[in-house]
PDB file of C-alpha atoms in Angstrom:
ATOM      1  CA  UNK Q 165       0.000   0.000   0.000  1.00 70.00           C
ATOM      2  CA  UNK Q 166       1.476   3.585  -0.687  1.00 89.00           C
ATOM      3  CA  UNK Q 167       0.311   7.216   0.329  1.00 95.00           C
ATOM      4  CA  UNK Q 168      -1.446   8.985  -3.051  1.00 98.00           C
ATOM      5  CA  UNK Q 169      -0.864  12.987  -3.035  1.00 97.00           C
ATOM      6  CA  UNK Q 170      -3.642  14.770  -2.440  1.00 98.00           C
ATOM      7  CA  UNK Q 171      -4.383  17.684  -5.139  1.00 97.00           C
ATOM      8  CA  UNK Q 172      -5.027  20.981  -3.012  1.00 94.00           C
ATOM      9  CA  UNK Q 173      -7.484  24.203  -3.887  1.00 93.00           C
ATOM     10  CA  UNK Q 174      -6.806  26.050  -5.868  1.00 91.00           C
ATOM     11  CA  UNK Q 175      -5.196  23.144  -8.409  1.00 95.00           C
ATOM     12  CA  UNK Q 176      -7.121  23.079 -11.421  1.00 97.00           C
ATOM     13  CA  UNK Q 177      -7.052  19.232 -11.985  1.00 98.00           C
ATOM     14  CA  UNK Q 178      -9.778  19.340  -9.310  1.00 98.00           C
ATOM     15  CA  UNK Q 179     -12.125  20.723 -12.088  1.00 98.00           C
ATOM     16  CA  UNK Q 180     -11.940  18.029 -14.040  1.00 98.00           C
ATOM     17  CA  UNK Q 181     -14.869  15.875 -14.026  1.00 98.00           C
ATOM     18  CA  UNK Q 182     -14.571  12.645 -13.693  1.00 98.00           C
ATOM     19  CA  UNK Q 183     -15.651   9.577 -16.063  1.00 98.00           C
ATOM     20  CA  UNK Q 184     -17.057   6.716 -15.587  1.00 98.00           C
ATOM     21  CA  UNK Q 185     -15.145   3.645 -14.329  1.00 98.00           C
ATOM     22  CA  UNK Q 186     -15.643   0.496 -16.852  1.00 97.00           C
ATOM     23  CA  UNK Q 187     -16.979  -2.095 -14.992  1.00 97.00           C
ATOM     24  CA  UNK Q 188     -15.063  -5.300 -16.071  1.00 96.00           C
ATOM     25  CA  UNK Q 189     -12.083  -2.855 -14.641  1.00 97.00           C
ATOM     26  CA  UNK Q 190     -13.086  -2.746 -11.178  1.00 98.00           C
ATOM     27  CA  UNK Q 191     -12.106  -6.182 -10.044  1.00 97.00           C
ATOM     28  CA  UNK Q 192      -8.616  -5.906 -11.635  1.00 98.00           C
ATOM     29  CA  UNK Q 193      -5.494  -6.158  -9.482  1.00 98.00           C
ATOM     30  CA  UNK Q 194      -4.472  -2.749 -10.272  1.00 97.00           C
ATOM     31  CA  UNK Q 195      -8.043  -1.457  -9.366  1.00 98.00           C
ATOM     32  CA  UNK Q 196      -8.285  -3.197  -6.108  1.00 98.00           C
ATOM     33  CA  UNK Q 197      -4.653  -1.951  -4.771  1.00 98.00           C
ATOM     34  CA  UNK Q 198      -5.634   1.850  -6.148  1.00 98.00           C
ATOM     35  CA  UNK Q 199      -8.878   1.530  -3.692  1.00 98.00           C
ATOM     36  CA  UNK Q 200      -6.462   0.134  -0.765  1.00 98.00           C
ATOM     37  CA  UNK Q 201      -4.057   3.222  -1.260  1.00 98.00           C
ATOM     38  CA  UNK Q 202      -7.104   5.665  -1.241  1.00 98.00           C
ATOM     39  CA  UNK Q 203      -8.004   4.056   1.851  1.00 98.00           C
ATOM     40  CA  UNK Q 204      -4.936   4.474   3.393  1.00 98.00           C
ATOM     41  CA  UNK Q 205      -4.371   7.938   2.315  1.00 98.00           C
ATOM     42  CA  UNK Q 206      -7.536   8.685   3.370  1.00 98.00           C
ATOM     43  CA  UNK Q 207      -7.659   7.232   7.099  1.00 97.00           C
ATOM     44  CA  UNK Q 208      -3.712   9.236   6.890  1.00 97.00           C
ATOM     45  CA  UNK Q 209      -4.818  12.279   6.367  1.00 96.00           C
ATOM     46  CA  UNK Q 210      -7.070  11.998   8.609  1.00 96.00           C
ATOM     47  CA  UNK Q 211     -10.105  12.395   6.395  1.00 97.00           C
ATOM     48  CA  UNK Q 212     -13.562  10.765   6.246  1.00 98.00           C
ATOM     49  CA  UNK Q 213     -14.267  10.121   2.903  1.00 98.00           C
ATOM     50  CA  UNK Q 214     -11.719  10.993  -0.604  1.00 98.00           C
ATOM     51  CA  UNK Q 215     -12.835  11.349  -3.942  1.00 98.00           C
ATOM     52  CA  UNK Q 216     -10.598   9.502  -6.719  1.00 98.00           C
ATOM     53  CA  UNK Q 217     -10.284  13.074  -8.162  1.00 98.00           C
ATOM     54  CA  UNK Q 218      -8.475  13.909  -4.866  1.00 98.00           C
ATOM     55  CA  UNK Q 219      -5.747  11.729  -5.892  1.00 98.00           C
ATOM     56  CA  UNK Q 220      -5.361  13.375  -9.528  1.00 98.00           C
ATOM     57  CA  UNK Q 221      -7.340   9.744 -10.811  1.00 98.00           C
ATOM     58  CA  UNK Q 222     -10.433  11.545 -12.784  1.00 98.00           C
ATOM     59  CA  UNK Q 223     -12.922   8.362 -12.873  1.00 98.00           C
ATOM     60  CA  UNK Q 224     -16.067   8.568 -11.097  1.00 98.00           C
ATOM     61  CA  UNK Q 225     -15.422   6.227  -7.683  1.00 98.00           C
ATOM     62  CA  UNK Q 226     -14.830   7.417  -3.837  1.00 98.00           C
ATOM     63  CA  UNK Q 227     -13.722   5.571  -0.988  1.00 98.00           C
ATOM     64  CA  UNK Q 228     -16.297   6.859   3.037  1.00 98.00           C
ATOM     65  CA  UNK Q 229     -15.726   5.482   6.060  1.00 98.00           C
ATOM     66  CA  UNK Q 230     -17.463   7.704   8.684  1.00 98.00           C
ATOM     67  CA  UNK Q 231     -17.216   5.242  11.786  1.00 97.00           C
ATOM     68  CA  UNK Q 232     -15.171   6.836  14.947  1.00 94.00           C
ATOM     69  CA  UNK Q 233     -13.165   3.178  14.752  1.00 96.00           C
ATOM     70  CA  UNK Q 234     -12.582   3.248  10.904  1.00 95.00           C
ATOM     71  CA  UNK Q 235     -13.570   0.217  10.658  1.00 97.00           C
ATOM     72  CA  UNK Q 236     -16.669   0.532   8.075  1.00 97.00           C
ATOM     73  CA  UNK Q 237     -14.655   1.191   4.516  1.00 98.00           C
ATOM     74  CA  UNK Q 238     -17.492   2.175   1.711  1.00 98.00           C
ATOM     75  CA  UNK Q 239     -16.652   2.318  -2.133  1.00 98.00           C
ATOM     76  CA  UNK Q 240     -18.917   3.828  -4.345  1.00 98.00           C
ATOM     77  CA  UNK Q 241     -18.371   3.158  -8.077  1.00 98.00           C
ATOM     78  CA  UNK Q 242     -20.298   4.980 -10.772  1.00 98.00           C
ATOM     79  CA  UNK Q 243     -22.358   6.803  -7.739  1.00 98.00           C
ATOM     80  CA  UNK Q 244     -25.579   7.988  -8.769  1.00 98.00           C
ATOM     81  CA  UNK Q 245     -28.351  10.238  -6.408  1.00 98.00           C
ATOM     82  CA  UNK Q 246     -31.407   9.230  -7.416  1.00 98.00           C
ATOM     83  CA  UNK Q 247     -33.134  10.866  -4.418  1.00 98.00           C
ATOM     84  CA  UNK Q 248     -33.168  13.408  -1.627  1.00 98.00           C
ATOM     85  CA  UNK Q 249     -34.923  14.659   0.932  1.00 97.00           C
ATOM     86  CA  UNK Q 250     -35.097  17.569   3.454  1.00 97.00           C
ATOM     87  CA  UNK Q 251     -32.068  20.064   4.328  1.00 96.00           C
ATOM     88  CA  UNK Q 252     -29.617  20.106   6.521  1.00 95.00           C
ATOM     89  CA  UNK Q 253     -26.248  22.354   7.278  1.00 95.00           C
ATOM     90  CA  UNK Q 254     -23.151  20.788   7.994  1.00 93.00           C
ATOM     91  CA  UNK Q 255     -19.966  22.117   8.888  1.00 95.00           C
ATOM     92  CA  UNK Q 256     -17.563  20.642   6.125  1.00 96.00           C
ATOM     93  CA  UNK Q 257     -14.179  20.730   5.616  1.00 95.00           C
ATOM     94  CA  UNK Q 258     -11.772  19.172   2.727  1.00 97.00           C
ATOM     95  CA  UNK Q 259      -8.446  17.382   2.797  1.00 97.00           C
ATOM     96  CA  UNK Q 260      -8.318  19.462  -0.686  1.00 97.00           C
ATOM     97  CA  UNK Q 261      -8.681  22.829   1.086  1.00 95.00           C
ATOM     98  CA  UNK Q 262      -6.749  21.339   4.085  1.00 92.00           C
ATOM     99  CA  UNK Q 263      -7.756  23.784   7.906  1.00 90.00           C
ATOM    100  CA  UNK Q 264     -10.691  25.288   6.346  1.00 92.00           C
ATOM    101  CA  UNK Q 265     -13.957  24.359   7.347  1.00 93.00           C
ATOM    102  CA  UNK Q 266     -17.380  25.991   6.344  1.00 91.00           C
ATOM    103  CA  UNK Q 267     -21.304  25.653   6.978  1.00 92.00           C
ATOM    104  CA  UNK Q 268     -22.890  23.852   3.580  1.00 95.00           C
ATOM    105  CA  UNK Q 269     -26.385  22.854   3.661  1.00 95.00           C
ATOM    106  CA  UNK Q 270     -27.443  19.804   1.769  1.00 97.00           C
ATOM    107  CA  UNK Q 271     -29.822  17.411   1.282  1.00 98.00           C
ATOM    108  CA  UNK Q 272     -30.598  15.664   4.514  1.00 97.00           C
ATOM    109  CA  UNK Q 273     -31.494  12.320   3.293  1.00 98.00           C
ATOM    110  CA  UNK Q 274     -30.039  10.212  -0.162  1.00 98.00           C
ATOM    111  CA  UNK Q 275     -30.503   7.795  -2.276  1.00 98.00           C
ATOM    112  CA  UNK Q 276     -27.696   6.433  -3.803  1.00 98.00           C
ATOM    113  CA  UNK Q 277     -26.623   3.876  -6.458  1.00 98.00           C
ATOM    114  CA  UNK Q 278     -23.349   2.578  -7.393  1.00 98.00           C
ATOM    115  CA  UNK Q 279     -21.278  -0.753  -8.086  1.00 98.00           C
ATOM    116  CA  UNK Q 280     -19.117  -1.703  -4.863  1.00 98.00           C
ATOM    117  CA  UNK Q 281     -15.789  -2.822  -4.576  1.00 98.00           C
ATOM    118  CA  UNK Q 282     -17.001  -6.509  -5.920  1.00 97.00           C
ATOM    119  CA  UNK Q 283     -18.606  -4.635  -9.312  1.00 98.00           C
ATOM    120  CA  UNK Q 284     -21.920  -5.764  -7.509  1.00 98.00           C
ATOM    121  CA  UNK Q 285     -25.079  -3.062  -7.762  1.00 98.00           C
ATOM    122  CA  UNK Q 286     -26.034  -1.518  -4.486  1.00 98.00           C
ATOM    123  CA  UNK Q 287     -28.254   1.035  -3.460  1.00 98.00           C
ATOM    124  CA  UNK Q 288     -28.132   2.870   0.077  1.00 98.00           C
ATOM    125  CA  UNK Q 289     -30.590   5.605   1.793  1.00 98.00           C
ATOM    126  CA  UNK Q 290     -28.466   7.308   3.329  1.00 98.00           C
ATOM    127  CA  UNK Q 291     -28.924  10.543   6.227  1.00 97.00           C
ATOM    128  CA  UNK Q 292     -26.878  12.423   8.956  1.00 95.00           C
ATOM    129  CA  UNK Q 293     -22.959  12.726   8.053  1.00 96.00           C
ATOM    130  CA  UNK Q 294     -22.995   9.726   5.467  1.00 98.00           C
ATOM    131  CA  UNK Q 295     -25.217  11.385   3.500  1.00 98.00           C
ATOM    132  CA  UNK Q 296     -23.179  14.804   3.422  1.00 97.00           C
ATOM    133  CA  UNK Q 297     -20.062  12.901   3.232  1.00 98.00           C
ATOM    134  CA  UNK Q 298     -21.226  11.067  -0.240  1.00 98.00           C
ATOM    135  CA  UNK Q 299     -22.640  14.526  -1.630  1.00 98.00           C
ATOM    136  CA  UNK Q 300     -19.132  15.709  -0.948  1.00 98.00           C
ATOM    137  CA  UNK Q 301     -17.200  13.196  -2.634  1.00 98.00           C
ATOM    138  CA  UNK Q 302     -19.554  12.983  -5.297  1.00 98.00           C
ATOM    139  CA  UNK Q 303     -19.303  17.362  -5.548  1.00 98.00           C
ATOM    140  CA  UNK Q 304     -15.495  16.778  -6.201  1.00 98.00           C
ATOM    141  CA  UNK Q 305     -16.201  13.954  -9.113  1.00 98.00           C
ATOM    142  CA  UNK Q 306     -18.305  16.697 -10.980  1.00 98.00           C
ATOM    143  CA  UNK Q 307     -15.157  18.904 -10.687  1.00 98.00           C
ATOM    144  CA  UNK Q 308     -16.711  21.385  -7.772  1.00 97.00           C
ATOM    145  CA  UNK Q 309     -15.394  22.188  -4.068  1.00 96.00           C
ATOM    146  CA  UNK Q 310     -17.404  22.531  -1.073  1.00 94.00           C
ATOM    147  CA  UNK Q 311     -15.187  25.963  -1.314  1.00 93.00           C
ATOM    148  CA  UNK Q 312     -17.957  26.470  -4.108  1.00 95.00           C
ATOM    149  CA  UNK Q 313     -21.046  27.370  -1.727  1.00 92.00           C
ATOM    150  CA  UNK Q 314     -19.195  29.898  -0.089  1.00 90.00           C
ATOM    151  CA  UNK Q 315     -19.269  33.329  -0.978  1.00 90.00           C
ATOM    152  CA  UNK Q 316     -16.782  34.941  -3.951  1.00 92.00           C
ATOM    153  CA  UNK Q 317     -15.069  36.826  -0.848  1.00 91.00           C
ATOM    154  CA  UNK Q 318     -14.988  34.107   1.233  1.00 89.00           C
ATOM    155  CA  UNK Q 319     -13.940  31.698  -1.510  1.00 88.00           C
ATOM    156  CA  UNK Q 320     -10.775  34.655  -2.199  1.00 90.00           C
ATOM    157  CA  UNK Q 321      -9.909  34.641   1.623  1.00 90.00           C
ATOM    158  CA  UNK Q 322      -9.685  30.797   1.432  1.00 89.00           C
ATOM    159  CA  UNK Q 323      -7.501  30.724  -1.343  1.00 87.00           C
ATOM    160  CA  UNK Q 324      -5.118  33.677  -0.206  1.00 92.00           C
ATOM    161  CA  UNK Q 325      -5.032  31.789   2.823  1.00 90.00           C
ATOM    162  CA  UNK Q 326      -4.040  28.201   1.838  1.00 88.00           C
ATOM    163  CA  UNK Q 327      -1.650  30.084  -0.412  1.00 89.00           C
ATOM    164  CA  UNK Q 328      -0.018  31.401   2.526  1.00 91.00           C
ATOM    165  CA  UNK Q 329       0.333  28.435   4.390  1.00 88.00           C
ATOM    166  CA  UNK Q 330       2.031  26.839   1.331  1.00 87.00           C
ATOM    167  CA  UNK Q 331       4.785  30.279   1.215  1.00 90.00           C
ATOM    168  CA  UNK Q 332       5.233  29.431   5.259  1.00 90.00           C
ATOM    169  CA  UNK Q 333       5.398  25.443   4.765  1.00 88.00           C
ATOM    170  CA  UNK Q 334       8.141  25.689   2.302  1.00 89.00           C
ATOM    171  CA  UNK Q 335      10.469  28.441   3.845  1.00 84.00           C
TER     172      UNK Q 335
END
């Protein structure tokens, strides 16, 4: 298993949206070990979920695992919403846009569809922080940022800041 890079705001590889993963590809060797090294990256960083755009791979899968013991991995292949419900504002933050954290309201309840790690179909209703956690990952496979639902300024301010972190981190 290896540590991926994660791409950071403002990179503009984390526009790019991603395409579909081919099916008869997801049970490969080389598929399986990328999903282990996302996971370990992930639970690394420490994050909660990463998108495979995260790790400058632009096909549509994610790796969650919201549990306090990191012990419930989730991969979504090919994730689909194909319903939601009610509203709800969480605070958010990004292992893209690394110290910066934000209110975003979303939906409060999902439905989702996707292939899992075995290529098998699956659908989940999802609520609470899995369900803002897959609209998260699934923001940054369409190419957008949870920086996105924050104001122009405050988008600026977040940029100027990570920017400066960068200037202090190498010096």
């Amino acid at each position: 298993m290896a540590l991926l890079p994660i791409l950071e705001f403002p990179d503009p590889r984390l526009r790019t949206v991603a395409a579909p993963v081919d099916p008869a590809r997801v049970t490969s060797p080389d598929f399986q070990q990328l999903l282990d090294d996302m996971f370990e990256t992930m639970y690394a960083a420490p994050g909660i979920g990463l998108a495979a755009s995260q790790v400058d791979v632009h096909q549509r899968f994610m790796v969650i695992d919201v549990s306090e013991e990191q012990n419930e991995p989730r991969v979504f292949i090919n994730p689909e919403i194909t319903a939601r419900d009610g509203e709800q504002v969480y605070q958010e933050g990004c292992l893209s846009v690394p110290g910066i954290f934000a209110d975003v309201t979303r939906a409060n309840t999902i439905t989702v569809s996707y292939l899992d790690r075995d290529a098998r179909p699956q659908t989940l209703q999802a609520d609470g922080v899995l369900a803002v956690c897959v609209q998260h990952e699934m923001d940054h496979l369409a190419g957008k940022l949870f920086v996105d639902y924050l104001s122009p300024l405050k988008r600026e301010m977040v940029r100027k800041k990570l920017a400066k972190a960068r200037r202090q981190a190498a010096a």
